[in-house]
């Protein structure tokens, strides 16, 4: 039977980076815990069709879905929290909305009319929201609106929320997330920015139903009362979101603040008696009570930016919890690594990850890091470009083909151990044209990967143009680098593994995208396990 869906919008005010994504994911977790089916969607106001063409300094990591959409990193939080796969329909940008409308205009679908922001753009936004609702699979669609209300770019989205609130009545609720700053000199929390932010919403015709207040200190009754009074909401709709030591605490904090109850009341939904978060609580308990600690280095060129390797860092946490182990993840700028200083920079690490990436900056440092891990028996995980670097290092230093490289960086290399995929030759447009999304990988029995997955065929997500060159396969195998996983359809190498090493695995795909609280990724669990054992 098709479900009658309810729409929850999450908007932000006062400042960016307040954690709308985490609040949305936490709400989804709570509603799931009460037995509802939920999906989360992100609407981004920028004009790029997707974040695939942005570099991580601009927008953090680009997250890839099963169906190969390049999306906002918040979708990673949604999947990690809810364990429900997202898809292309879960991330829509202004660019995509306009592209759809302009395509329709050219096809003649609006013949005779002037195409305008209202109703054509807002209708298209509405269509994207309802597409998920109308699948009949969900009780709730939570739609997070990127940016901050009042931004020029957000106007059509907030206007769409206004229209949907009007059309859907109590099947729709708006959560507004704001900042309640603490003024040291005055010694108190200030509600004025929240009042102004709600005023901005009201100017655009939207009265928030619930206000979530991000704050460094607890909101006392007086503050809650003030926000309720000035912002036309009841006091139990003022929700405190205090800074947490880990994002995994947020669903529990939101449960204590009764965010789910507020949403169910606003949408006139019968409140199920039980809220089951047993597994989540167990995860958080183990996260906070590790038995041991290890130092894992993440070698990449975007390490200055917290969000650039978000999914890898979270997957490491998941793998750590599974091993009752706290991970000190240590960022290492690959550009700084040289043969001379590699020991000084990496010598204290218990495990090394070489990160994905594009282009030549920092690549020689990554290759030095691989060499160091290989020669010193330090557990190693190479992801995408990290795997490609492992192949280059092996070709140069074990097969002794000194000028081996990837064609991405040296087009004329004599030993192109990493080459452009056939299907990529002739591609001119760079947006959305990589090998993207889930592809099968057949694992070789007896390999470390097979040991951790315990499956013959796995599907993992990809985002790359270059591949391992099959001309080198035999030489790799006979020199001790096993081809441990291959895509059966196209015969592409997906996993390489060193034989005589505690744990040296390079993967062409991105295992980090599929790691969730419910199912920590086997490769991260196996890697951390090897790190812990090797250190002992
Ligand atoms: N730049 C490499 C490629 O396109 C690796 C990509 C990645 O690390 N995601 O194949």
Short mmCIF file of C-alpha atoms and ligand atoms in Angstrom, two decimals, residues 356-358 384-385 388 408 463-466 510, ligand 1:
data_model
loop_
_atom_site.label_atom_id
_atom_site.label_comp_id
_atom_site.label_asym_id
_atom_site.label_seq_id
_atom_site.Cartn_x
_atom_site.Cartn_y
_atom_site.Cartn_z
CA UNK A 356 41.61 9.66 -3.15
CA UNK A 357 42.27 12.68 -5.34
CA UNK A 358 42.78 14.25 -8.72
CA UNK A 384 41.19 5.22 -5.47
CA UNK A 385 44.13 7.54 -6.25
CA UNK A 388 46.81 3.98 -8.01
CA UNK A 408 46.55 11.39 -15.59
CA UNK A 463 34.42 7.85 -8.96
CA UNK A 464 37.36 7.77 -11.34
CA UNK A 465 38.53 7.98 -14.98
CA UNK A 466 41.76 5.99 -14.81
CA UNK A 510 35.46 4.11 -2.33
N1 LIG B 1 42.19 10.79 -10.33
C1 LIG B 1 42.00 9.38 -10.33
C2 LIG B 1 41.08 8.91 -11.44
O1 LIG B 1 40.31 9.68 -11.96
C3 LIG B 1 41.50 8.90 -8.97
C4 LIG B 1 40.16 9.40 -8.61
C5 LIG B 1 39.81 9.29 -7.13
O2 LIG B 1 40.70 9.16 -6.31
N2 LIG B 1 38.54 9.40 -6.80
O3 LIG B 1 41.10 7.77 -11.80
#
